[in-house]
């Protein structure tokens, strides 16, 4: 991680003086990075974004951009672009006028404005829509205009507040790819707020997971997925099986799972966890059908009673239980013959498939 | 099918008594008479050629414009304050602003009569403007607060992050987006003053006699058929006004 470009330090926002909507956020963002603020609604991610934009004043803490404190600067004195879920396009202006608005306010020469507007509309592939009004465009097109308006003045940072939230699923996926491409081409620092974990996984360089106004973890998507720092992160992102247990102090590499018994985990992970009580995360796709002869590969075994089977075509999700514990298993490909509703099967996982989280 | 028939009958019932003045305005009868014995434009000529009717018409227009200005000057800031801020006694303020709508006009008229007499404003344009301006406040307030509540404040945020200061944001974004709603509010204020008769009867006197006051006096004293002409012109004006407001709202909601 290079030097921090955008630096949030001890950021707190309280609306009523008693409870904190944002409760002490520390976050460093590198220049050109795409960071997603991910969390359930009301977790403080949008409020954090609004403080960076200057629409909300922090109760405590500081926001620095390139070494300069932004605290004293009004929103219109910051060089920060914002894209809203509601698009917030000016309905009385054409697409070109909307996009030119930031340049007009910054008193760019007229000729420069026109060429820059054309350039940025080409970037979002709306070159032929310059003279349309926002109401004549589809939701996806309107959001591209909003994106163009946020980018046209070469902002230091572009903030996006659930920009795809109002679009339907296929359009959303298309726009994710599009946003990623634009980020690569423009290289602007982007902060992206969403509650959709798929969006966060597919687009971000790093994900900052919010919960109750605080940060649970800031890490690259795969690290957040495979090595969540807290149980909340593991449950919020992706499908999960969680077991509570204790580290067996006598036998290194063994964990006693409540109600299931001793299971083998990676030694390095076992050593790393200092405490004795742990949460163990096993992703459903790490659990496999176990048979004779693969004890070495899958030393951890339980018998699973199959409840519901959900076929996705490219994979099968098996929902069942083992000794009263809910258990989810995801198998790539077609549904194996052994998996039938009501059947009991032996499933297993390797030591490296379990992720340990210390519980305090 | 039955619904359509009933609707048409009701519409006819509501509109017919108003529309009946249209043929009567072209009537040759020296008093009100239906059906008219013959048709001519004589009463229109009489309306447009003497000061007897044109002066109250002018008074009405001047007073309605003044009242609209006064109403908007009061209502626009009040609406912003009411919609955008939370403060103590907000519902009481709302009640206060709505009061002119629920107080019987004749009671208001009596009160204005006494109040304006002390200020020596009875029988002046200013006096009627003040009274009509206040009476139109609730109408304009209802329309403009509704428009403001539907206004996406992210538009202002988007403008500010685009580099527009508070004034530029207001004039480039807030005002243009709210304009149709404001125009409808102003139109309501204008029509409310232009149509108002009771308060005008009490306070307009000779000097600021409005069209409705003149009509009332005329029908009581002489049954002048010019009234049918005036009525026809009024109905036409109001219809055009309503049409304009409907079109403005249509444009606002993006039907175009």
Coordinates of C-alpha atoms in Angstrom, one line a residue:
Chain A
X1 CA 0.0 0.0 0.0
X2 CA 1.5 3.3 -1.1
X3 CA 1.2 6.6 0.7
X4 CA -2.4 7.6 1.7
X5 CA -4.0 10.0 -0.8
X6 CA -7.3 10.2 1.0
X7 CA -7.0 9.8 4.7
X8 CA -9.9 9.5 7.2
X9 CA -8.8 9.7 10.8
X10 CA -11.1 9.0 13.8
X11 CA -14.1 10.2 11.8
X12 CA -17.3 10.4 14.0
X13 CA -20.7 11.7 13.1
X14 CA -23.5 12.0 15.6
X15 CA -26.9 13.5 14.7
X16 CA -28.4 13.6 18.1
X17 CA -25.3 13.9 20.4
X18 CA -26.0 10.5 22.0
X19 CA -25.5 7.8 19.3
X20 CA -22.9 7.8 16.6
X21 CA -24.0 7.1 13.1
X22 CA -20.3 6.9 12.2
X23 CA -18.2 5.8 15.1
X24 CA -14.5 6.3 14.6
X25 CA -13.5 5.5 11.1
X26 CA -9.8 5.3 10.1
X27 CA -9.2 4.6 6.4
X28 CA -6.3 5.3 4.0
X29 CA -7.0 5.2 0.3
X30 CA -4.2 5.3 -2.2
X31 CA -4.3 7.4 -5.3
X32 CA -6.2 5.7 -8.1
X33 CA -7.6 3.0 -5.9
X34 CA -11.1 1.6 -6.1
X35 CA -12.4 1.2 -2.6
X36 CA -15.9 -0.1 -1.8
X37 CA -17.6 0.8 1.4
X38 CA -19.8 -2.3 2.0
X39 CA -22.3 -2.8 4.8
X40 CA -25.9 -3.2 5.7
X41 CA -28.2 -0.2 5.6
X42 CA -27.7 2.2 8.5
X43 CA -24.1 1.0 9.0
X44 CA -22.7 4.5 8.4
X45 CA -21.2 4.0 4.9
X46 CA -23.3 6.7 3.2
X47 CA -22.8 9.1 6.0
X48 CA -19.1 8.6 5.7
X49 CA -19.3 9.4 1.9
X50 CA -21.4 12.5 2.6
X51 CA -18.8 13.8 5.0
X52 CA -16.0 13.3 2.4
X53 CA -18.2 15.2 -0.2
X54 CA -18.7 17.9 2.4
X55 CA -22.5 17.6 2.6
X56 CA -22.3 16.5 6.3
X57 CA -20.0 18.0 8.8
X58 CA -17.9 15.5 10.9
X59 CA -18.6 15.7 14.7
X60 CA -15.0 14.7 15.3
X61 CA -12.0 13.5 13.3
X62 CA -10.4 14.7 10.1
X63 CA -10.5 14.1 6.3
X64 CA -7.3 14.8 4.5
X65 CA -6.8 14.8 0.7
X66 CA -3.2 14.7 -0.6
X67 CA -2.0 16.0 2.8
X68 CA -4.5 18.9 3.0
X69 CA -7.3 19.1 5.6
X70 CA -10.7 19.3 3.8
X71 CA -12.5 20.3 7.0
X72 CA -12.7 24.0 6.2
X73 CA -13.7 23.5 2.6
X74 CA -17.3 23.8 1.4
X75 CA -18.5 21.0 -1.0
X76 CA -18.2 23.4 -4.0
X77 CA -14.6 24.2 -3.0
X78 CA -13.6 20.5 -3.0
X79 CA -12.6 18.9 -6.2
X80 CA -14.8 15.8 -5.6
X81 CA -17.3 14.3 -7.9
X82 CA -20.5 12.6 -6.6
X83 CA -22.8 10.1 -8.3
X84 CA -26.1 9.4 -6.6
X85 CA -28.5 6.4 -6.7
X86 CA -31.3 8.7 -7.8
X87 CA -29.0 10.0 -10.6
X88 CA -29.8 13.6 -9.6
X89 CA -29.6 14.8 -13.2
X90 CA -30.9 18.3 -13.8
X91 CA -34.2 17.7 -15.5
X92 CA -34.3 21.1 -17.3
X93 CA -30.9 20.6 -19.0
X94 CA -29.9 18.3 -21.9
X95 CA -27.4 15.6 -21.4
X96 CA -24.6 17.9 -22.8
X97 CA -25.7 20.7 -20.5
X98 CA -25.8 18.4 -17.5
X99 CA -22.3 17.2 -18.2
X100 CA -21.0 20.7 -19.0
X101 CA -22.4 22.1 -15.8
X102 CA -19.3 21.5 -13.6
X103 CA -17.1 23.0 -16.3
X104 CA -19.4 26.0 -16.5
X105 CA -19.3 26.5 -12.8
X106 CA -15.5 26.3 -12.9
X107 CA -15.5 28.9 -15.8
X108 CA -13.7 26.7 -18.4
X109 CA -13.5 28.4 -21.8
X110 CA -16.5 27.6 -23.9
X111 CA -14.5 25.8 -26.6
X112 CA -12.7 23.7 -24.1
X113 CA -16.0 22.8 -22.5
X114 CA -17.5 21.5 -25.7
X115 CA -14.6 19.3 -26.6
X116 CA -14.3 18.0 -23.0
X117 CA -18.0 17.1 -22.9
X118 CA -17.8 15.2 -26.2
X119 CA -14.7 13.4 -24.9
X120 CA -16.4 12.3 -21.7
X121 CA -19.7 11.4 -23.4
X122 CA -17.7 9.1 -25.7
X123 CA -16.1 7.5 -22.7
X124 CA -19.5 6.5 -21.3
X125 CA -20.7 5.7 -24.8
X126 CA -23.4 8.3 -24.9
X127 CA -22.0 10.5 -27.7
X128 CA -25.2 10.4 -29.7
X129 CA -27.4 11.4 -26.8
X130 CA -26.0 14.9 -26.1
X131 CA -29.1 16.8 -27.0
X132 CA -31.6 14.5 -25.3
X133 CA -33.2 15.3 -22.0
X134 CA -32.7 13.0 -19.0
X135 CA -36.4 11.9 -19.0
X136 CA -35.9 10.6 -22.5
X137 CA -33.2 8.2 -21.3
X138 CA -33.3 4.7 -19.6
X139 CA -32.1 4.3 -16.0
X140 CA -28.8 2.9 -17.1
X141 CA -28.2 5.7 -19.6
X142 CA -29.1 8.3 -17.0
X143 CA -26.6 6.8 -14.6
X144 CA -23.9 7.0 -17.3
X145 CA -24.7 10.7 -17.7
X146 CA -24.4 11.2 -13.9
X147 CA -21.1 9.3 -14.1
X148 CA -19.9 11.6 -16.9
X149 CA -20.9 14.7 -15.0
X150 CA -19.0 13.4 -12.0
X151 CA -15.9 12.7 -14.0
X152 CA -15.9 15.6 -16.5
X153 CA -13.9 18.1 -14.3
X154 CA -11.1 15.6 -13.5
X155 CA -12.0 15.3 -9.8
X156 CA -9.4 14.2 -7.2
X157 CA -11.9 11.6 -6.0
X158 CA -15.2 10.2 -7.4
X159 CA -17.7 9.2 -4.8
X160 CA -20.5 6.8 -5.8
X161 CA -23.5 6.3 -3.5
X162 CA -25.2 3.0 -4.5
X163 CA -25.2 4.1 -8.2
X164 CA -26.6 0.8 -9.5
X165 CA -29.2 0.3 -6.8
X166 CA -32.1 1.4 -9.0
X167 CA -31.2 -0.8 -12.0
X168 CA -32.3 -4.3 -12.7
X169 CA -30.0 -7.3 -12.3
X170 CA -28.6 -7.8 -15.8
X171 CA -28.1 -4.1 -16.3
X172 CA -26.4 -3.9 -13.0
X173 CA -23.9 -6.6 -14.0
X174 CA -23.3 -4.8 -17.3
X175 CA -22.7 -1.5 -15.5
X176 CA -20.2 -3.2 -13.1
X177 CA -18.0 -4.2 -16.0
X178 CA -18.5 -0.7 -17.5
X179 CA -17.5 1.1 -14.2
X180 CA -14.4 -1.1 -13.9
X181 CA -13.4 -0.3 -17.4
X182 CA -13.9 3.5 -16.8
X183 CA -11.9 3.3 -13.6
X184 CA -9.1 1.6 -15.5
X185 CA -9.1 4.2 -18.3
X186 CA -9.5 7.3 -16.2
X187 CA -7.5 6.1 -13.2
X188 CA -9.4 8.3 -10.8
X189 CA -9.6 7.4 -7.1
X190 CA -13.1 5.9 -6.5
X191 CA -15.0 5.4 -3.3
X192 CA -18.1 3.2 -3.9
X193 CA -20.9 2.7 -1.4
X194 CA -23.0 -0.4 -1.7
X195 CA -24.8 -3.1 0.3
X196 CA -24.4 -5.6 -2.5
X197 CA -21.5 -7.9 -1.8
X198 CA -21.3 -9.1 -5.4
X199 CA -20.7 -5.5 -6.6
X200 CA -18.0 -5.1 -3.9
X201 CA -16.3 -8.4 -4.9
X202 CA -16.2 -7.8 -8.6
X203 CA -15.1 -4.2 -8.8
X204 CA -13.0 -3.3 -5.8
X205 CA -9.2 -3.1 -5.2
X206 CA -10.2 -3.2 -1.5
X207 CA -13.4 -3.6 0.5
X208 CA -14.1 -1.7 3.7
X209 CA -16.7 -3.6 5.6
X210 CA -19.0 -1.4 7.8
X211 CA -21.0 -2.5 10.7
X212 CA -22.8 -0.3 13.2
X213 CA -20.8 2.8 12.2
X214 CA -17.4 1.1 12.6
X215 CA -15.0 -0.7 10.2
X216 CA -14.9 -4.4 10.6
X217 CA -12.2 -5.1 8.0
X218 CA -10.4 -3.4 5.2
X219 CA -8.8 -5.8 2.7
X220 CA -8.8 -7.0 -0.9
X221 CA -12.0 -8.9 -1.9
X222 CA -10.5 -12.3 -1.8
X223 CA -8.9 -11.8 1.6
X224 CA -12.2 -10.5 2.9
X225 CA -13.9 -13.6 1.5
X226 CA -11.4 -16.2 2.6
X227 CA -9.9 -14.6 5.7
X228 CA -12.7 -12.5 7.3
X229 CA -11.4 -10.8 10.4
X230 CA -14.8 -11.1 12.2
X231 CA -17.7 -13.4 12.2
X232 CA -19.9 -10.5 10.9
X233 CA -17.7 -10.1 7.8
X234 CA -17.8 -13.9 7.2
X235 CA -21.5 -14.0 7.4
X236 CA -22.2 -10.8 5.5
X237 CA -20.0 -11.7 2.5
X238 CA -20.7 -14.9 0.7
X239 CA -22.5 -18.1 1.9
X240 CA -21.1 -19.5 5.1
X241 CA -21.0 -22.3 7.7
X242 CA -20.0 -21.1 11.2
X243 CA -19.2 -23.3 14.1
X244 CA -18.2 -22.2 17.6
X245 CA -15.4 -24.1 19.3
X246 CA -12.3 -24.2 21.4
X247 CA -8.7 -24.6 20.5
X248 CA -7.4 -27.8 22.1
X249 CA -4.3 -26.5 24.0
X250 CA -2.9 -30.1 24.4
X251 CA -3.0 -31.1 20.8
X252 CA -1.7 -28.5 18.3
X253 CA -3.8 -28.2 15.1
X254 CA -7.0 -29.5 16.7
X255 CA -10.1 -27.6 17.4
X256 CA -13.1 -28.9 19.4
X257 CA -16.3 -27.8 17.6
X258 CA -19.3 -27.6 19.9
X259 CA -21.4 -30.7 19.3
X260 CA -19.3 -32.0 16.5
X261 CA -16.1 -33.0 18.1
X262 CA -12.4 -32.6 17.3
X263 CA -11.4 -31.3 13.9
X264 CA -8.1 -30.7 12.2
X265 CA -7.2 -27.2 11.0
X266 CA -4.0 -25.8 9.4
X267 CA -1.2 -25.6 11.9
X268 CA -0.2 -22.0 11.0
X269 CA -3.7 -20.8 11.6
X270 CA -3.9 -22.7 14.8
X271 CA -0.7 -21.0 16.0
X272 CA -1.8 -17.6 15.0
X273 CA -5.0 -17.6 17.0
X274 CA -3.8 -16.9 20.6
X275 CA -7.1 -17.1 22.4
X276 CA -8.9 -20.3 23.3
X277 CA -12.5 -19.8 22.0
X278 CA -12.8 -19.5 18.3
X279 CA -15.4 -19.2 15.5
X280 CA -14.6 -21.6 12.6
X281 CA -15.8 -20.6 9.1
X282 CA -16.1 -23.2 6.4
X283 CA -17.4 -21.9 3.0
X284 CA -20.0 -24.2 1.5
X285 CA -18.0 -24.8 -1.6
X286 CA -15.1 -26.2 0.5
X287 CA -17.2 -29.0 1.8
X288 CA -17.2 -32.2 -0.4
X289 CA -18.7 -35.6 -0.5
X290 CA -16.3 -37.9 1.3
X291 CA -15.6 -41.5 0.4
X292 CA -13.3 -44.4 1.2
X293 CA -9.6 -43.7 0.7
X294 CA -9.6 -39.9 0.9
X295 CA -9.2 -39.7 4.6
X296 CA -5.8 -38.0 4.1
X297 CA -7.3 -35.3 1.9
X298 CA -10.5 -34.8 3.9
X299 CA -9.6 -35.8 7.5
X300 CA -12.6 -33.8 8.9
X301 CA -15.8 -35.7 8.4
X302 CA -19.4 -35.4 9.5
X303 CA -22.6 -37.1 8.4
X304 CA -25.0 -34.8 6.8
X305 CA -28.7 -35.2 6.7
X306 CA -29.9 -33.7 3.4
X307 CA -32.8 -31.3 3.7
X308 CA -33.3 -29.0 0.7
X309 CA -31.5 -29.2 -2.6
X310 CA -31.3 -26.1 -4.8
X311 CA -30.1 -26.6 -8.3
X312 CA -28.4 -23.7 -10.0
X313 CA -27.5 -25.6 -13.1
X314 CA -23.8 -24.9 -12.8
X315 CA -23.8 -25.9 -9.2
X316 CA -25.9 -27.5 -6.5
X317 CA -26.5 -26.0 -3.1
X318 CA -27.3 -28.7 -0.5
X319 CA -28.9 -27.5 2.7
X320 CA -29.0 -29.9 5.6
X321 CA -27.8 -30.5 9.1
X322 CA -25.3 -32.4 11.1
X323 CA -26.1 -33.2 14.8
X324 CA -28.6 -30.3 14.9
X325 CA -26.1 -27.9 13.3
X326 CA -27.2 -26.3 10.0
X327 CA -24.8 -27.2 7.2
X328 CA -24.6 -25.9 3.7
X329 CA -22.6 -27.6 1.0
X330 CA -22.1 -26.3 -2.6
X331 CA -21.1 -28.8 -5.3
X332 CA -19.9 -27.6 -8.7
X333 CA -21.5 -29.3 -11.7
X334 CA -24.5 -31.6 -11.7
X335 CA -26.3 -33.1 -8.8
X336 CA -24.5 -36.4 -7.7
X337 CA -26.7 -39.5 -7.3
X338 CA -26.0 -39.8 -3.6
X339 CA -27.6 -36.4 -2.9
X340 CA -31.3 -37.0 -2.4
X341 CA -33.7 -35.3 -0.1
X342 CA -33.8 -37.1 3.3
X343 CA -30.6 -39.1 2.5
X344 CA -27.7 -39.1 4.9
X345 CA -24.3 -38.7 3.4
X346 CA -20.7 -38.4 4.7
X347 CA -19.1 -35.0 3.9
X348 CA -15.7 -33.7 4.7
X349 CA -13.2 -30.9 4.4
X350 CA -9.5 -30.4 4.6
X351 CA -7.5 -28.7 7.4
X352 CA -6.8 -25.7 5.1
X353 CA -10.6 -25.2 4.3
X354 CA -11.4 -24.0 7.8
X355 CA -10.8 -20.3 8.7
X356 CA -10.4 -19.5 12.4
X357 CA -11.6 -16.3 13.9
X358 CA -10.7 -15.4 17.5
X359 CA -13.7 -14.8 19.7
X360 CA -13.4 -12.5 22.7
Chain B
X1 CA -70.9 2.3 -20.2
X2 CA -73.3 3.3 -17.4
X3 CA -70.5 5.0 -15.6
X4 CA -69.7 7.1 -18.6
X5 CA -73.3 8.2 -19.0
X6 CA -73.6 9.1 -15.3
X7 CA -70.3 11.0 -15.5
X8 CA -71.5 12.9 -18.5
X9 CA -74.8 13.8 -16.8
X10 CA -73.0 15.0 -13.7
X11 CA -70.5 17.0 -15.8
X12 CA -73.5 18.6 -17.7
X13 CA -75.2 19.4 -14.4
X14 CA -72.1 21.1 -13.2
X15 CA -71.1 23.0 -16.3
X16 CA -74.4 23.8 -18.0
X17 CA -75.4 26.7 -15.7
X18 CA -72.1 28.3 -16.3
X19 CA -72.1 27.8 -20.1
X20 CA -75.6 29.2 -20.4
X21 CA -74.2 32.7 -20.0
X22 CA -72.3 32.3 -23.2
X23 CA -75.4 32.4 -25.6
X24 CA -76.9 35.0 -23.3
X25 CA -74.0 37.3 -23.8
X26 CA -74.8 37.5 -27.5
X27 CA -78.5 38.1 -26.8
X28 CA -80.4 41.1 -28.0
X29 CA -82.7 41.0 -25.0
X30 CA -82.6 44.1 -22.8
X31 CA -82.7 42.0 -19.7
X32 CA -81.8 38.3 -18.9
X33 CA -83.9 36.0 -21.0
X34 CA -83.4 32.4 -22.1
X35 CA -83.5 31.3 -24.9
X36 CA -82.4 34.6 -26.4
X37 CA -84.8 36.3 -28.8
X38 CA -81.9 37.2 -31.2
X39 CA -78.2 37.5 -31.4
X40 CA -75.8 40.5 -31.7
X41 CA -72.5 41.8 -30.4
X42 CA -74.0 45.0 -28.9
X43 CA -73.2 44.2 -25.3
X44 CA -69.7 43.3 -26.1
X45 CA -69.3 46.7 -27.8
X46 CA -70.8 48.3 -24.7
X47 CA -68.3 46.4 -22.5
X48 CA -65.2 47.4 -24.5
X49 CA -66.1 51.0 -25.3
X50 CA -67.0 52.6 -21.9
X51 CA -65.0 53.1 -18.7
X52 CA -68.0 51.8 -16.7
X53 CA -66.8 48.1 -17.1
X54 CA -63.2 48.5 -18.3
X55 CA -62.2 50.4 -15.1
X56 CA -63.3 47.7 -12.7
X57 CA -61.6 45.1 -15.1
X58 CA -58.4 47.1 -14.9
X59 CA -58.7 47.3 -11.1
X60 CA -59.2 43.6 -10.8
X61 CA -56.1 42.9 -12.9
X62 CA -53.9 45.3 -11.0
X63 CA -55.2 44.0 -7.6
X64 CA -54.8 40.4 -8.6
X65 CA -51.2 41.0 -9.9
X66 CA -50.4 42.9 -6.7
X67 CA -51.9 40.2 -4.5
X68 CA -50.0 37.5 -6.4
X69 CA -46.8 39.3 -5.8
X70 CA -47.5 39.7 -2.1
X71 CA -48.6 36.1 -1.8
X72 CA -45.5 34.7 -3.5
X73 CA -43.2 37.0 -1.4
X74 CA -44.7 35.5 1.7
X75 CA -45.2 31.9 0.6
X76 CA -41.9 31.0 -1.2
X77 CA -39.6 31.7 1.8
X78 CA -42.3 30.2 4.2
X79 CA -42.5 27.0 2.2
X80 CA -38.7 26.6 2.1
X81 CA -38.6 27.1 5.9
X82 CA -41.5 24.8 6.5
X83 CA -40.4 21.9 4.3
X84 CA -36.6 22.0 5.0
X85 CA -36.3 22.8 8.7
X86 CA -37.6 21.2 11.8
X87 CA -38.7 23.6 14.5
X88 CA -40.9 23.9 17.5
X89 CA -44.6 24.6 16.9
X90 CA -44.4 23.6 13.2
X91 CA -47.9 22.1 13.2
X92 CA -49.2 25.3 14.8
X93 CA -47.6 27.4 12.1
X94 CA -49.2 25.2 9.5
X95 CA -52.6 25.8 11.1
X96 CA -52.0 29.5 11.1
X97 CA -51.1 29.6 7.5
X98 CA -54.2 27.6 6.6
X99 CA -56.5 29.8 8.7
X100 CA -57.6 32.1 5.8
X101 CA -59.0 28.9 4.1
X102 CA -61.2 27.9 7.0
X103 CA -62.4 31.3 8.3
X104 CA -65.6 32.3 6.5
X105 CA -64.9 35.1 4.0
X106 CA -67.6 37.3 5.4
X107 CA -65.8 37.2 8.8
X108 CA -62.5 38.0 7.2
X109 CA -64.1 40.7 5.2
X110 CA -65.6 42.3 8.4
X111 CA -62.2 42.1 10.1
X112 CA -60.3 43.6 7.1
X113 CA -62.9 46.4 7.0
X114 CA -62.2 47.4 10.6
X115 CA -58.5 46.9 10.3
X116 CA -58.0 48.7 7.0
X117 CA -60.2 51.6 8.2
X118 CA -57.7 52.4 10.9
X119 CA -54.9 52.4 8.3
X120 CA -57.1 54.5 6.0
X121 CA -56.7 51.9 3.3
X122 CA -60.4 51.1 2.6
X123 CA -61.3 51.9 -0.9
X124 CA -57.7 51.8 -2.1
X125 CA -55.9 49.3 -4.4
X126 CA -53.3 48.7 -1.7
X127 CA -56.0 47.7 0.9
X128 CA -57.6 45.1 -1.4
X129 CA -54.1 43.8 -2.4
X130 CA -53.2 43.2 1.2
X131 CA -56.5 41.4 1.9
X132 CA -56.5 39.3 -1.2
X133 CA -52.8 38.6 -0.8
X134 CA -53.3 37.1 2.6
X135 CA -56.4 35.1 1.5
X136 CA -54.4 33.4 -1.3
X137 CA -51.6 32.4 1.1
X138 CA -52.9 28.9 2.0
X139 CA -53.6 28.0 -1.7
X140 CA -50.2 28.9 -2.9
X141 CA -48.6 27.4 0.3
X142 CA -50.3 24.0 -0.4
X143 CA -49.1 23.9 -4.0
X144 CA -45.6 25.1 -3.4
X145 CA -44.9 23.0 -0.3
X146 CA -46.1 19.9 -2.3
X147 CA -43.7 20.8 -5.1
X148 CA -40.8 21.3 -2.6
X149 CA -41.5 18.0 -0.8
X150 CA -41.1 16.2 -4.1
X151 CA -37.8 18.0 -4.9
X152 CA -34.8 15.7 -4.8
X153 CA -32.2 17.5 -2.6
X154 CA -29.5 15.4 -4.2
X155 CA -30.0 17.8 -7.2
X156 CA -28.6 20.6 -5.0
X157 CA -25.8 18.3 -3.7
X158 CA -24.9 17.3 -7.3
X159 CA -24.8 21.0 -8.2
X160 CA -22.6 21.8 -5.2
X161 CA -20.2 19.0 -5.9
X162 CA -20.1 20.4 -9.5
X163 CA -18.6 23.6 -8.0
X164 CA -21.8 25.7 -7.7
X165 CA -22.0 27.9 -4.6
X166 CA -25.3 28.4 -2.8
X167 CA -26.5 31.2 -5.1
X168 CA -25.5 29.5 -8.3
X169 CA -27.2 26.3 -7.0
X170 CA -30.4 28.2 -6.3
X171 CA -30.6 30.0 -9.6
X172 CA -29.3 27.3 -11.9
X173 CA -30.9 24.2 -10.3
X174 CA -33.4 24.8 -7.5
X175 CA -35.5 27.6 -9.0
X176 CA -35.7 26.2 -12.6
X177 CA -36.7 22.8 -11.3
X178 CA -39.4 24.3 -9.0
X179 CA -40.6 26.8 -11.5
X180 CA -43.7 24.9 -12.8
X181 CA -44.9 24.4 -9.2
X182 CA -44.3 28.0 -8.4
X183 CA -46.2 29.2 -11.5
X184 CA -49.2 27.0 -10.6
X185 CA -49.1 28.5 -7.0
X186 CA -48.9 32.0 -8.5
X187 CA -51.8 31.3 -10.9
X188 CA -54.0 30.0 -8.0
X189 CA -53.2 33.2 -6.1
X190 CA -54.1 35.3 -9.1
X191 CA -57.4 33.6 -9.8
X192 CA -58.3 33.6 -6.1
X193 CA -58.0 37.4 -6.0
X194 CA -59.5 37.9 -9.5
X195 CA -62.6 35.9 -8.5
X196 CA -63.0 37.1 -5.0
X197 CA -66.3 39.1 -4.3
X198 CA -67.2 39.2 -0.6
X199 CA -64.1 40.9 0.8
X200 CA -64.0 43.2 -2.2
X201 CA -67.6 44.2 -1.5
X202 CA -66.7 45.3 2.0
X203 CA -63.4 47.1 1.4
X204 CA -63.0 48.0 -2.3
X205 CA -65.3 51.0 -2.1
X206 CA -65.7 53.2 -5.2
X207 CA -61.9 53.7 -5.7
X208 CA -60.9 50.2 -6.1
X209 CA -64.1 48.5 -7.2
X210 CA -63.2 45.1 -8.7
X211 CA -65.1 43.3 -11.5
X212 CA -67.0 40.9 -9.2
X213 CA -68.1 43.8 -7.0
X214 CA -69.3 45.8 -10.0
X215 CA -71.2 42.8 -11.3
X216 CA -72.9 42.3 -8.0
X217 CA -74.0 46.0 -7.9
X218 CA -75.0 45.9 -11.5
X219 CA -77.3 42.9 -11.1
X220 CA -78.9 44.4 -8.0
X221 CA -79.6 47.8 -9.5
X222 CA -80.2 47.3 -13.2
X223 CA -79.8 43.7 -14.5
X224 CA -77.5 45.0 -17.2
X225 CA -77.0 42.1 -19.8
X226 CA -73.3 43.2 -20.0
X227 CA -72.9 40.9 -17.0
X228 CA -73.3 38.0 -19.3
X229 CA -70.5 39.3 -21.4
X230 CA -68.3 39.8 -18.4
X231 CA -69.2 36.3 -17.1
X232 CA -68.3 34.8 -20.5
X233 CA -65.0 36.6 -20.5
X234 CA -64.2 35.5 -16.9
X235 CA -65.1 31.8 -17.6
X236 CA -62.9 31.9 -20.7
X237 CA -60.0 33.5 -18.7
X238 CA -60.2 31.0 -15.9
X239 CA -60.5 28.1 -18.3
X240 CA -57.3 29.3 -20.1
X241 CA -55.6 29.7 -16.7
X242 CA -56.5 26.1 -15.6
X243 CA -55.4 24.8 -19.0
X244 CA -52.0 26.5 -18.6
X245 CA -51.6 25.1 -15.1
X246 CA -52.4 21.6 -16.3
X247 CA -49.9 21.9 -19.1
X248 CA -47.3 23.2 -16.8
X249 CA -47.8 20.3 -14.5
X250 CA -47.7 17.9 -17.4
X251 CA -44.3 19.3 -18.4
X252 CA -43.1 19.2 -14.8
X253 CA -43.9 15.5 -14.5
X254 CA -42.0 14.8 -17.7
X255 CA -45.0 13.7 -19.8
X256 CA -43.4 15.4 -22.8

